[in-house]
Structure formats: structure tokens, C-alpha cells
Amino acid sequence: MPRAAYWIIGVLIALAGVCIARLVAPALPADYQTWTSALGITIAVVGVLASALGAGRK
Amino acid sequence: MSAESATLDSVDLLDLDMFQGIATLVASEPEIAIMRIFLILLGFLLMYLAHKGVLESLIMTPMGLGMATVNAAVLFWDAEAGIQGTLFLNPLAEETADVVTWLQIDWLQPIYNLAFSNGLIACLVLLGVGVLLDIGFVMARPFQSMFIALCAELGTVLVFPLAVAWGLPLGDSAAVATIGGADGPMILFASLILSPDLFVPITVVAYLYLGLTYGGYPYLVRAMIPKRLIGLKMPEETTREISPGEKIVFCVIACTVLSLLFPVAAPLFLSLFLGVIIRESGLRNYAEILGGPILYTATFFLGLLLGVLCEANTLLNDSVLKLLILGMTALLLSGIGGLLGGLALYYLSGRKYNPVIGIAGVSCVPTCAKVAQKCVSAETPDAIVLPHALGASISGVITSAILASIYISVVGQL
């Protein structure tokens, strides 16, 4: 996979995580907000890290 | 009354006006007087330990002398009414008129109001730290580094419920839990927001303990990791050198995404990543100023103000003993969590990963990374784990900021 793909996919995953945490979670019933928010944060951080994966690859 | 018949009881305190530091000591409540003497002696001790290299002298020298002096230099604002104070700063001034008045009286009040209580000093320190960091160590092995850093937040996560169960309010509990992240500016920034009444003892306790990690963590490593694993040599890696452009893009993405997620901690993210970008952009003039004069000036005033804030009245609080114990617990648990993470990676990597690197995840850049390399070198002098350790350590700064901002977002709204 070309290095640029890691950047693009990583950013898209990170932005999806942000949307889940900041847009979807607040709109859900209170019982689901915490876990959905945590899931979104995790996905966003994974996305940021995934974008770096291509950089270190030989 | 003749001099011969004068007794100690009959001496008017106002006769001591010439030596008001002593007069206020005599006029104070006994517990305040004892606390002042204790803090003066503690200030001397901090300076001595800093001079001997046991504690970080850049912070502890101004903090120690500030602590000793502010507790010696209490004077009467109004002798008749018994109102005491100092000419250093008044952290309790909140109304605009009061603040303006104190700005013209106390010599450190301008720095406190304009740079300390709003978190500017913490951000300046992070900006300087960012200039000194090479984010390439994280990018070379992002998931390994982040896994270790997350495990090394065990203290940050577990101390919060422990503190709540021990009776501390939610804000104070969250603030003291951030000590587990082992990142001084982050602890200051979080506790200023979460615990306005206890941020001084929390930050002082944090810096005291952070100063002790270099001496203390090697014992934890030797207690938890078998000797044969401490000296484990890791196989050479085939990663390529990461270009400055890639590091800059990574910083822009990380800073933007994390700020979108946690706007309350955006000043911290911006400071840290801007420092890294300045370094990678080759802006040498900025890098020299931020990593030199600004970083050291901010560190100096951080130490001095923390010392000056350690007045007996501020620290005479029932919660301080709890903070001492919880702070130590947080750092201990984080160290244990990091090493457990290192052991997990050792097994997951087919016994190739040196588990000692786990201690570096506690952050406290670069102290814990140096601790990891020091422990490994003591067993196998030619084993190099520093690049891995620095990656985990820098990731620790990011995870500390994430957890601090989660606490600020969640607990700050309760």
C-alpha cells in the first residue's frame, strides 16, 4: 500500500472518531453517551496513529 | 515597668515591629507558627537536595528558597486587627478591584495573574519541551509506543476512584489523579481548573515526586522484571528515517484531531505540537528562543511561584496528607502499569521486546526514558533501548494530555 494511503485512511478514521465522539454521542440517550464517546475517542486516536504507520515503513 | 521586672508575657507584640517576621510568628495560632517553621526548614531541605542532585535543581532551587522566604517574611498589614500577609503575592484576590490593588503591592502578583493562574506558564514550558522532542520516535512505532503509554496511565485511572472513596471532592480527586501522568505542566494546567483551592499542594507534591522518579523507579524495575529480561538485547529494526515533512503533517493531524475532541486542553496540544513543528521546520531562531530562554524563564518562575504559594495558611489543610499518599500511589501504579505493558509486549512480540521500556511510558520526558536505558545498560552495557523508550515517553505526554482533558471535560462539568 502506498504511504499516502496510510495518511488518507488514518485521517478519515480519525475524523470518523471525532464525529462519533462529538456529534453522535451527544445526540444519543444518556445511557449510551459515555460509551459511544469513549469509542469515538479511541477510534480517533487509532486513526491518528494509523496515519503514522506508513511513515516508518521501509 | 523596669527592664528587670519584664517577663515574656508582658512583652507587647508591637515591640517586635522591627522584626515583624518573628512578631507574626509569635502572634500566629500555634499550628500556623509550627507550619511556617516546618516550611522554612522544608525549603532549606529542598535546596540542599537540589544542590546535591537528588532533586531537579532547575525547579527546586527557586521553589525551596521561595518557600523558606515567604514563610519567614510574613508581616502585619494591620497590627491592631492582627491581619497578616506578605509582599510576594495574594492568590485569593479575585475581584477586579482587589487584583488591581494587589498588582501594585505584591511584586509577583503580575506574573501570577497574567501568566500562572491562566496556565500560560504551563503552555510555555510545553512549547519549550516540544522544541526538544523528536516525534519521529513515536511515528516509527506508533501502536507499541501508545500501548505502553496507555498502560502507564494506570495510576491516573485508578487513583481517581480511590481518592473519591477516601472522601476527596470529585475535582480534587481528578486533579491528584493526573499526577499519575507524571507531566508537570499538565498537572498544573489540570489542577488549576479542577481544584482551584488545592492546586498548590497538588502541583508541589507532583514536582517533588517527579524529582524522585529518577532514583526510585530503578528499584521498581528490579522488583518487577526478572534480571535476565532487564538486559535483553532487542533485534535491530529496519525502519527508515522519517522526514521533517512527515513529522509536521503528523503533528498537524494530531493537534487538530485532539483539539476537536478535547477543546479544553487545546492550549496544551497547540503548545506541544507547535514546538515540535518549529523544530522540524528548521526555524532555528524560534527553536533557540523557545527551547532556551523561554523554557528556562518559564521553569524558573514556575518553581519560584510554586514555592511562594507554599504559605502556611495555604498548606494547612486536612487534605494535604491524603494528597501526599495519593500522589505517591498514582506514580507507583503508573510505573507498575507501564512495566506490565512492557511484559505484555515482550510476550506478544515473541520475547523480543525489552519489558523495561514500559517504565518510559510514565512520561516525565526524558527522565523515565533515561531510567529505562540506565537499568538496561547496568545489565548489558551494549543494549540500546533509548529510541523505543523515547517513543513511549513522548506518547506518555500525549496520553497524559488526553486523560487530563477527559477529567476536565467530564468532572469539570459535574
Short mmCIF file of C-alpha atoms in Angstrom, two decimals:
data_model
loop_
_atom_site.label_atom_id
_atom_site.label_comp_id
_atom_site.label_asym_id
_atom_site.label_seq_id
_atom_site.Cartn_x
_atom_site.Cartn_y
_atom_site.Cartn_z
CA MET A 1 0.00 0.00 0.00
CA PRO A 2 1.48 3.45 -0.87
CA ARG A 3 2.46 5.70 2.03
CA ALA A 4 -0.11 8.35 1.03
CA ALA A 5 -2.87 5.79 1.59
CA TYR A 6 -1.92 5.48 5.26
CA TRP A 7 -2.21 9.24 5.67
CA ILE A 8 -5.60 9.45 3.95
CA ILE A 9 -7.12 6.39 5.63
CA GLY A 10 -5.71 7.45 9.03
CA VAL A 11 -7.17 10.95 8.77
CA LEU A 12 -10.56 9.60 7.65
CA ILE A 13 -10.64 7.15 10.57
CA ALA A 14 -9.65 9.95 12.99
CA LEU A 15 -12.36 12.28 11.67
CA ALA A 16 -14.92 9.48 11.88
CA GLY A 17 -13.91 9.03 15.53
CA VAL A 18 -14.32 12.77 16.16
CA CYS A 19 -17.80 12.69 14.59
CA ILE A 20 -18.81 9.73 16.76
CA ALA A 21 -17.49 11.35 19.94
CA ARG A 22 -18.63 14.94 19.36
CA LEU A 23 -21.70 14.67 17.13
CA VAL A 24 -23.26 11.23 17.51
CA ALA A 25 -22.67 10.63 21.24
CA PRO A 26 -24.37 13.84 22.49
CA ALA A 27 -27.45 13.04 20.40
CA LEU A 28 -27.91 9.59 21.97
CA PRO A 29 -29.82 8.79 25.19
CA ALA A 30 -27.77 9.47 28.35
CA ASP A 31 -27.15 5.76 29.00
CA TYR A 32 -25.21 5.38 25.75
CA GLN A 33 -23.35 8.69 25.68
CA THR A 34 -20.30 7.74 27.76
CA TRP A 35 -19.52 4.53 25.93
CA THR A 36 -20.16 6.00 22.49
CA SER A 37 -17.95 8.95 23.33
CA ALA A 38 -15.18 6.63 24.58
CA LEU A 39 -15.49 4.57 21.40
CA GLY A 40 -15.21 7.71 19.27
CA ILE A 41 -12.13 8.93 21.16
CA THR A 42 -10.48 5.51 20.75
CA ILE A 43 -11.23 5.43 17.02
CA ALA A 44 -9.87 8.97 16.60
CA VAL A 45 -6.60 8.17 18.39
CA VAL A 46 -6.21 4.94 16.40
CA GLY A 47 -6.74 6.96 13.22
CA VAL A 48 -4.02 9.45 14.17
CA LEU A 49 -1.61 6.61 14.91
CA ALA A 50 -2.58 4.76 11.73
CA SER A 51 -1.64 7.82 9.70
CA ALA A 52 1.91 7.50 11.06
CA LEU A 53 2.16 3.81 10.15
CA GLY A 54 3.24 4.47 6.58
CA ALA A 55 5.93 6.95 7.61
CA GLY A 56 8.08 4.44 9.45
CA ARG A 57 7.61 1.64 6.91
CA LYS A 58 10.60 0.68 4.80
CA MET B 1 7.94 48.89 84.02
CA SER B 2 11.64 48.36 84.63
CA ALA B 3 13.68 46.12 82.39
CA GLU B 4 14.43 43.84 85.35
CA SER B 5 10.76 43.10 86.05
CA ALA B 6 9.74 42.50 82.45
CA THR B 7 8.60 38.96 81.72
CA LEU B 8 7.99 37.27 78.36
CA ASP B 9 4.23 37.52 78.90
CA SER B 10 4.32 41.23 79.33
CA VAL B 11 6.21 41.98 76.13
CA ASP B 12 3.90 43.85 73.77
CA LEU B 13 3.99 42.19 70.37
CA LEU B 14 4.19 45.60 68.79
CA ASP B 15 7.61 45.99 70.41
CA LEU B 16 8.73 43.41 67.87
CA ASP B 17 7.59 45.57 64.96
CA MET B 18 11.17 46.00 63.88
CA PHE B 19 11.32 42.22 63.33
CA GLN B 20 7.85 41.55 62.01
CA GLY B 21 8.73 38.11 60.65
CA ILE B 22 9.28 36.99 64.25
CA ALA B 23 6.42 39.09 65.66
CA THR B 24 3.91 37.47 63.30
CA LEU B 25 5.28 34.07 64.25
CA VAL B 26 4.61 34.81 67.92
CA ALA B 27 1.20 36.30 67.19
CA SER B 28 0.03 33.40 64.99
CA GLU B 29 -2.00 30.40 66.04
CA PRO B 30 0.40 27.66 67.22
CA GLU B 31 -0.35 25.37 64.27
CA ILE B 32 0.31 28.19 61.80
CA ALA B 33 3.59 29.06 63.54
CA ILE B 34 4.71 25.42 63.57
CA MET B 35 3.72 25.02 59.91
CA ARG B 36 5.70 28.16 58.99
CA ILE B 37 8.82 26.86 60.73
CA PHE B 38 8.33 23.44 59.10
CA LEU B 39 8.01 25.01 55.64
CA ILE B 40 11.11 27.17 56.18
CA LEU B 41 13.05 24.01 57.06
CA LEU B 42 11.47 22.13 54.13
CA GLY B 43 12.60 24.92 51.83
CA PHE B 44 16.16 24.53 53.11
CA LEU B 45 15.92 20.75 52.58
CA LEU B 46 14.66 21.12 49.01
CA MET B 47 17.53 23.47 48.19
CA TYR B 48 20.04 21.09 49.74
CA LEU B 49 18.66 18.09 47.82
CA ALA B 50 18.64 20.13 44.61
CA HIS B 51 22.23 21.18 45.21
CA LYS B 52 23.21 17.54 45.74
CA GLY B 53 21.46 16.50 42.53
CA VAL B 54 18.83 14.35 44.25
CA LEU B 55 16.00 16.65 43.08
CA GLU B 56 15.70 18.67 39.88
CA SER B 57 17.63 21.84 40.72
CA LEU B 58 16.05 23.97 37.97
CA ILE B 59 12.69 23.76 39.76
CA MET B 60 13.67 23.03 43.34
CA THR B 61 16.23 25.80 43.89
CA PRO B 62 13.80 28.69 43.29
CA MET B 63 10.97 26.70 44.89
CA GLY B 64 12.95 25.93 48.04
CA LEU B 65 14.16 29.49 48.60
CA GLY B 66 10.74 30.90 47.72
CA MET B 67 9.09 28.55 50.24
CA ALA B 68 11.55 29.42 53.02
CA THR B 69 11.44 33.17 52.37
CA VAL B 70 7.68 33.59 52.04
CA ASN B 71 7.14 31.84 55.37
CA ALA B 72 9.82 33.94 57.05
CA ALA B 73 8.63 37.23 55.56
CA VAL B 74 5.10 37.42 56.97
CA LEU B 75 4.31 40.93 58.22
CA PHE B 76 1.41 42.83 59.75
CA TRP B 77 -0.89 44.54 57.28
CA ASP B 78 -2.88 45.81 60.24
CA ALA B 79 -1.27 45.12 63.60
CA GLU B 80 -4.31 46.22 65.63
CA ALA B 81 -6.64 43.88 63.72
CA GLY B 82 -3.99 41.16 63.53
CA ILE B 83 -4.15 40.94 59.73
CA GLN B 84 -1.00 39.35 58.32
CA GLY B 85 0.34 38.98 54.80
CA THR B 86 3.41 39.16 52.61
CA LEU B 87 4.73 41.36 49.83
CA PHE B 88 5.00 38.41 47.44
CA LEU B 89 1.53 37.65 46.10
CA ASN B 90 -2.07 37.18 47.15
CA PRO B 91 -3.62 34.17 45.38
CA LEU B 92 -7.00 34.85 46.98
CA ALA B 93 -7.56 38.19 45.19
CA GLU B 94 -10.48 37.56 42.83
CA GLU B 95 -12.46 40.78 42.39
CA THR B 96 -11.09 43.04 39.66
CA ALA B 97 -10.54 45.96 42.06
CA ASP B 98 -8.69 43.70 44.51
CA VAL B 99 -6.49 42.28 41.77
CA VAL B 100 -5.59 45.77 40.51
CA THR B 101 -4.72 46.85 44.06
CA TRP B 102 -2.55 43.81 44.73
CA LEU B 103 -0.83 44.18 41.35
CA GLN B 104 0.60 47.42 42.70
CA ILE B 105 1.65 45.96 46.05
CA ASP B 106 2.91 42.39 45.58
CA TRP B 107 5.91 42.02 43.34
CA LEU B 108 4.99 38.58 41.96
CA GLN B 109 1.27 39.36 41.55
CA PRO B 110 1.63 40.43 37.88
CA ILE B 111 3.28 37.13 36.95
CA TYR B 112 0.75 35.14 38.97
CA ASN B 113 -2.30 36.82 37.42
CA LEU B 114 -1.04 37.23 33.88
CA ALA B 115 0.98 34.04 33.41
CA PHE B 116 0.34 31.48 36.13
CA SER B 117 -3.34 31.28 37.04
CA ASN B 118 -4.37 31.18 33.36
CA GLY B 119 -1.99 28.32 32.52
CA LEU B 120 0.35 30.39 30.32
CA ILE B 121 3.47 29.21 32.16
CA ALA B 122 2.43 25.56 31.70
CA CYS B 123 1.94 26.19 27.98
CA LEU B 124 5.31 27.97 27.65
CA VAL B 125 7.04 25.01 29.31
CA LEU B 126 5.27 22.62 26.91
CA LEU B 127 6.21 24.81 23.96
CA GLY B 128 9.86 24.58 25.01
CA VAL B 129 9.57 20.85 25.65
CA GLY B 130 8.01 20.42 22.18
CA VAL B 131 11.06 22.06 20.60
CA LEU B 132 13.26 19.49 22.31
CA LEU B 133 11.15 16.44 21.33
CA ASP B 134 11.68 14.26 18.28
CA ILE B 135 8.20 12.98 17.38
CA GLY B 136 9.85 10.57 14.96
CA PHE B 137 10.38 8.14 17.85
CA VAL B 138 6.59 7.88 18.21
CA MET B 139 5.95 7.69 14.47
CA ALA B 140 8.48 4.88 14.00
CA ARG B 141 6.39 2.53 16.17
CA PRO B 142 3.11 4.35 16.98
CA PHE B 143 0.99 1.50 18.34
CA GLN B 144 3.75 0.00 20.51
CA SER B 145 4.52 3.41 22.00
CA MET B 146 0.89 4.28 22.58
CA PHE B 147 0.12 0.87 24.11
CA ILE B 148 2.92 1.31 26.64
CA ALA B 149 1.85 4.90 27.35
CA LEU B 150 -1.76 3.84 27.92
CA CYS B 151 -0.70 1.07 30.32
CA ALA B 152 1.44 3.63 32.14
CA GLU B 153 -1.67 5.70 32.86
CA LEU B 154 -2.85 3.04 35.32
CA GLY B 155 -2.26 5.41 38.24
CA THR B 156 -4.14 8.25 36.54
CA VAL B 157 -7.15 5.98 36.08
CA LEU B 158 -7.16 4.09 39.41
CA VAL B 159 -6.33 6.92 41.80
CA PHE B 160 -9.44 8.88 40.86
CA PRO B 161 -11.90 6.35 42.36
CA LEU B 162 -9.50 5.76 45.27
CA ALA B 163 -9.46 9.48 46.07
CA VAL B 164 -13.24 9.76 45.79
CA ALA B 165 -13.62 6.76 48.10
CA TRP B 166 -11.26 8.47 50.57
CA GLY B 167 -13.55 11.47 50.74
CA LEU B 168 -11.93 13.98 48.40
CA PRO B 169 -14.28 16.03 46.19
CA LEU B 170 -14.50 14.97 42.53
CA GLY B 171 -12.41 17.89 41.23
CA ASP B 172 -9.61 17.38 43.77
CA SER B 173 -9.67 13.63 43.11
CA ALA B 174 -9.31 14.13 39.37
CA ALA B 175 -6.55 16.70 39.86
CA VAL B 176 -4.49 14.45 42.14
CA ALA B 177 -5.06 11.52 39.75
CA THR B 178 -3.31 13.46 36.98
CA ILE B 179 -0.07 13.06 38.97
CA GLY B 180 -0.08 9.52 37.53
CA GLY B 181 0.57 11.08 34.13
CA ALA B 182 3.88 12.39 35.51
CA ASP B 183 3.83 15.53 33.44
CA GLY B 184 4.36 18.70 35.49
CA PRO B 185 2.83 21.34 33.19
CA MET B 186 -0.15 19.05 32.53
CA ILE B 187 -0.76 18.57 36.26
CA LEU B 188 -0.58 22.33 36.84
CA PHE B 189 -2.95 23.07 33.95
CA ALA B 190 -5.49 20.43 35.04
CA SER B 191 -5.39 21.22 38.75
CA LEU B 192 -5.80 24.98 38.15
CA ILE B 193 -9.14 24.16 36.51
CA LEU B 194 -10.25 21.15 38.56
CA SER B 195 -9.05 22.09 42.02
CA PRO B 196 -8.62 25.86 42.45
CA ASP B 197 -8.26 25.50 46.26
CA LEU B 198 -5.73 22.67 46.27
CA PHE B 199 -3.75 23.23 43.08
CA VAL B 200 -0.71 24.48 45.03
CA PRO B 201 -0.17 21.38 47.21
CA ILE B 202 -1.10 19.07 44.31
CA THR B 203 1.46 20.65 41.97
CA VAL B 204 4.15 20.88 44.65
CA VAL B 205 3.61 17.23 45.61
CA ALA B 206 3.74 16.28 41.92
CA TYR B 207 7.03 18.08 41.30
CA LEU B 208 8.55 16.63 44.48
CA TYR B 209 7.68 13.11 43.43
CA LEU B 210 8.63 13.66 39.79
CA GLY B 211 12.05 14.73 41.05
CA LEU B 212 12.34 11.43 42.90
CA THR B 213 11.40 9.17 39.97
CA TYR B 214 14.95 9.00 38.61
CA GLY B 215 16.15 7.50 41.89
CA GLY B 216 13.03 5.47 42.74
CA TYR B 217 11.88 3.79 39.53
CA PRO B 218 15.00 1.61 39.06
CA TYR B 219 14.00 -0.19 42.30
CA LEU B 220 10.53 -0.80 40.86
CA VAL B 221 12.07 -2.14 37.64
CA ARG B 222 14.31 -4.54 39.55
CA ALA B 223 11.36 -5.63 41.74
CA MET B 224 9.07 -6.43 38.80
CA ILE B 225 11.29 -7.56 35.93
CA PRO B 226 13.49 -10.68 36.11
CA LYS B 227 17.20 -9.89 35.83
CA ARG B 228 17.64 -11.85 32.58
CA LEU B 229 14.96 -9.72 30.91
CA ILE B 230 16.32 -6.38 32.09
CA GLY B 231 19.42 -6.80 29.97
CA LEU B 232 17.55 -8.24 26.95
CA LYS B 233 19.04 -7.02 23.65
CA MET B 234 16.41 -6.14 21.06
CA PRO B 235 16.84 -7.07 17.38
CA GLU B 236 17.88 -4.29 15.00
CA GLU B 237 14.97 -2.63 13.25
CA THR B 238 14.57 -1.87 9.57
CA THR B 239 12.63 1.38 9.84
CA ARG B 240 13.61 4.24 7.58
CA GLU B 241 14.34 7.79 8.67
CA ILE B 242 11.18 9.86 8.92
CA SER B 243 11.33 13.15 7.05
CA PRO B 244 10.61 16.52 8.73
CA GLY B 245 7.64 16.97 6.36
CA GLU B 246 6.04 13.75 7.56
CA LYS B 247 6.56 14.77 11.18
CA ILE B 248 4.93 18.14 10.51
CA VAL B 249 1.91 16.55 8.81
CA PHE B 250 1.54 14.12 11.71
CA CYS B 251 1.66 16.99 14.23
CA VAL B 252 -0.94 18.99 12.29
CA ILE B 253 -3.28 15.98 12.13
CA ALA B 254 -2.76 15.02 15.77
CA CYS B 255 -3.14 18.60 17.05
CA THR B 256 -6.31 19.21 15.03
CA VAL B 257 -7.98 15.89 15.83
CA LEU B 258 -7.14 16.08 19.55
CA SER B 259 -8.34 19.70 19.72
CA LEU B 260 -11.60 18.71 18.03
CA LEU B 261 -12.04 16.00 20.64
CA PHE B 262 -10.88 17.98 23.69
CA PRO B 263 -11.20 21.75 23.25
CA VAL B 264 -10.46 22.30 26.97
CA ALA B 265 -6.92 21.01 26.52
CA ALA B 266 -6.35 22.65 23.12
CA PRO B 267 -3.82 25.17 24.57
CA LEU B 268 -1.68 22.23 25.70
CA PHE B 269 -1.92 20.42 22.36
CA LEU B 270 -1.15 23.58 20.42
CA SER B 271 1.88 24.40 22.60
CA LEU B 272 3.34 20.91 22.39
CA PHE B 273 2.83 20.33 18.67
CA LEU B 274 3.76 23.89 17.69
CA GLY B 275 7.08 23.35 19.46
CA VAL B 276 7.64 20.12 17.52
CA ILE B 277 6.69 21.79 14.21
CA ILE B 278 9.06 24.70 14.86
CA ARG B 279 11.85 22.20 15.45
CA GLU B 280 11.07 20.22 12.30
CA SER B 281 10.55 23.33 10.16
CA GLY B 282 14.14 24.34 10.79
CA LEU B 283 13.12 27.68 12.33
CA ARG B 284 16.34 27.84 14.29
CA ASN B 285 15.82 31.32 15.71
CA TYR B 286 12.46 30.37 17.21
CA ALA B 287 13.74 26.99 18.35
CA GLU B 288 16.68 28.55 20.17
CA ILE B 289 14.48 31.12 21.93
CA LEU B 290 11.69 28.68 22.85
CA GLY B 291 13.95 25.81 23.87
CA GLY B 292 16.35 28.11 25.73
CA PRO B 293 15.37 31.44 27.28
CA ILE B 294 11.59 30.96 27.26
CA LEU B 295 11.67 27.37 28.55
CA TYR B 296 14.13 28.24 31.32
CA THR B 297 12.39 31.50 32.26
CA ALA B 298 9.04 29.71 32.47
CA THR B 299 10.59 26.88 34.50
CA PHE B 300 12.25 29.38 36.83
CA PHE B 301 9.05 31.32 37.51
CA LEU B 302 7.06 28.07 37.80
CA GLY B 303 9.40 26.93 40.58
CA LEU B 304 9.53 30.33 42.26
CA LEU B 305 5.76 30.86 42.22
CA LEU B 306 5.05 27.35 43.49
CA GLY B 307 7.49 27.97 46.35
CA VAL B 308 5.99 31.38 47.17
CA LEU B 309 2.48 29.88 47.09
CA CYS B 310 3.53 27.40 49.79
CA GLU B 311 2.46 29.67 52.62
CA ALA B 312 1.47 28.02 55.89
CA ASN B 313 -2.14 29.19 55.54
CA THR B 314 -2.38 27.64 52.07
CA LEU B 315 -0.95 24.28 53.03
CA LEU B 316 -2.59 23.91 56.45
CA ASN B 317 -5.31 21.73 55.01
CA ASP B 318 -6.50 18.31 56.12
CA SER B 319 -6.30 17.06 52.55
CA VAL B 320 -2.53 17.58 52.16
CA LEU B 321 -1.63 14.27 53.83
CA LYS B 322 -4.09 12.49 51.53
CA LEU B 323 -2.53 14.22 48.54
CA LEU B 324 0.93 13.05 49.58
CA ILE B 325 -0.24 9.43 49.78
CA LEU B 326 -2.42 9.53 46.66
CA GLY B 327 0.29 11.26 44.61
CA MET B 328 2.81 8.58 45.53
CA THR B 329 0.21 5.87 44.80
CA ALA B 330 -0.55 7.37 41.38
CA LEU B 331 3.10 7.36 40.31
CA LEU B 332 3.67 3.89 41.74
CA LEU B 333 0.63 2.45 39.93
CA SER B 334 1.61 4.14 36.68
CA GLY B 335 5.10 2.64 36.93
CA ILE B 336 3.59 -0.80 37.60
CA GLY B 337 1.14 -0.38 34.70
CA GLY B 338 3.92 0.63 32.31
CA LEU B 339 6.06 -2.36 33.26
CA LEU B 340 3.07 -4.72 32.93
CA GLY B 341 2.54 -3.25 29.46
CA GLY B 342 6.21 -3.89 28.71
CA LEU B 343 5.85 -7.51 29.84
CA ALA B 344 2.73 -7.92 27.68
CA LEU B 345 4.64 -6.63 24.64
CA TYR B 346 7.54 -8.93 25.49
CA TYR B 347 5.27 -11.96 25.15
CA LEU B 348 3.28 -10.55 22.20
CA SER B 349 6.48 -9.85 20.26
CA GLY B 350 7.76 -13.38 20.64
CA ARG B 351 10.08 -12.48 23.57
CA LYS B 352 11.96 -9.84 21.59
CA TYR B 353 10.73 -6.67 23.29
CA ASN B 354 12.59 -5.46 26.38
CA PRO B 355 9.92 -5.02 29.08
CA VAL B 356 11.95 -2.36 30.91
CA ILE B 357 10.85 0.10 28.20
CA GLY B 358 7.46 0.03 29.94
CA ILE B 359 8.71 2.38 32.65
CA ALA B 360 9.35 5.05 30.00
CA GLY B 361 5.63 5.21 29.26
CA VAL B 362 5.14 7.08 32.53
CA SER B 363 6.29 10.13 30.56
CA CYS B 364 8.19 12.68 32.68
CA VAL B 365 10.21 13.32 29.48
CA PRO B 366 13.05 12.45 29.28
CA THR B 367 13.67 11.17 32.81
CA CYS B 368 11.79 7.86 32.55
CA ALA B 369 13.35 7.07 29.16
CA LYS B 370 16.77 7.62 30.75
CA VAL B 371 15.75 5.38 33.67
CA ALA B 372 14.90 2.58 31.21
CA GLN B 373 18.24 2.90 29.41
CA LYS B 374 20.13 3.17 32.71
CA CYS B 375 18.57 -0.06 34.04
CA VAL B 376 19.26 -1.92 30.80
CA SER B 377 22.83 -0.63 30.50
CA ALA B 378 23.58 -1.76 34.05
CA GLU B 379 22.89 -5.37 32.96
CA THR B 380 24.01 -5.27 29.30
CA PRO B 381 26.16 -2.22 28.51
CA ASP B 382 25.76 -2.51 24.71
CA ALA B 383 21.95 -2.95 24.70
CA ILE B 384 20.19 0.15 23.33
CA VAL B 385 16.53 0.74 24.14
CA LEU B 386 16.51 4.55 24.19
CA PRO B 387 14.72 5.10 20.84
CA HIS B 388 11.87 2.81 21.92
CA ALA B 389 11.84 4.38 25.37
CA LEU B 390 11.68 7.91 23.97
CA GLY B 391 8.77 6.90 21.73
CA ALA B 392 6.88 5.55 24.74
CA SER B 393 7.80 8.59 26.82
CA ILE B 394 6.62 11.11 24.21
CA SER B 395 3.42 9.09 23.74
CA GLY B 396 3.04 9.39 27.51
CA VAL B 397 2.84 13.18 27.16
CA ILE B 398 0.01 12.77 24.64
CA THR B 399 -1.91 10.20 26.72
CA SER B 400 -1.47 12.36 29.84
CA ALA B 401 -2.98 15.30 27.97
CA ILE B 402 -5.85 13.14 26.72
CA LEU B 403 -6.67 11.82 30.19
CA ALA B 404 -6.30 15.26 31.79
CA SER B 405 -8.71 16.68 29.23
CA ILE B 406 -11.17 13.82 29.78
CA TYR B 407 -11.11 14.62 33.51
CA ILE B 408 -11.54 18.35 32.82
CA SER B 409 -14.39 17.69 30.37
CA VAL B 410 -16.25 15.14 32.47
CA VAL B 411 -15.50 16.09 36.10
CA GLY B 412 -15.35 19.82 35.41
CA GLN B 413 -18.98 19.76 34.28
CA LEU B 414 -20.31 17.77 37.26
#
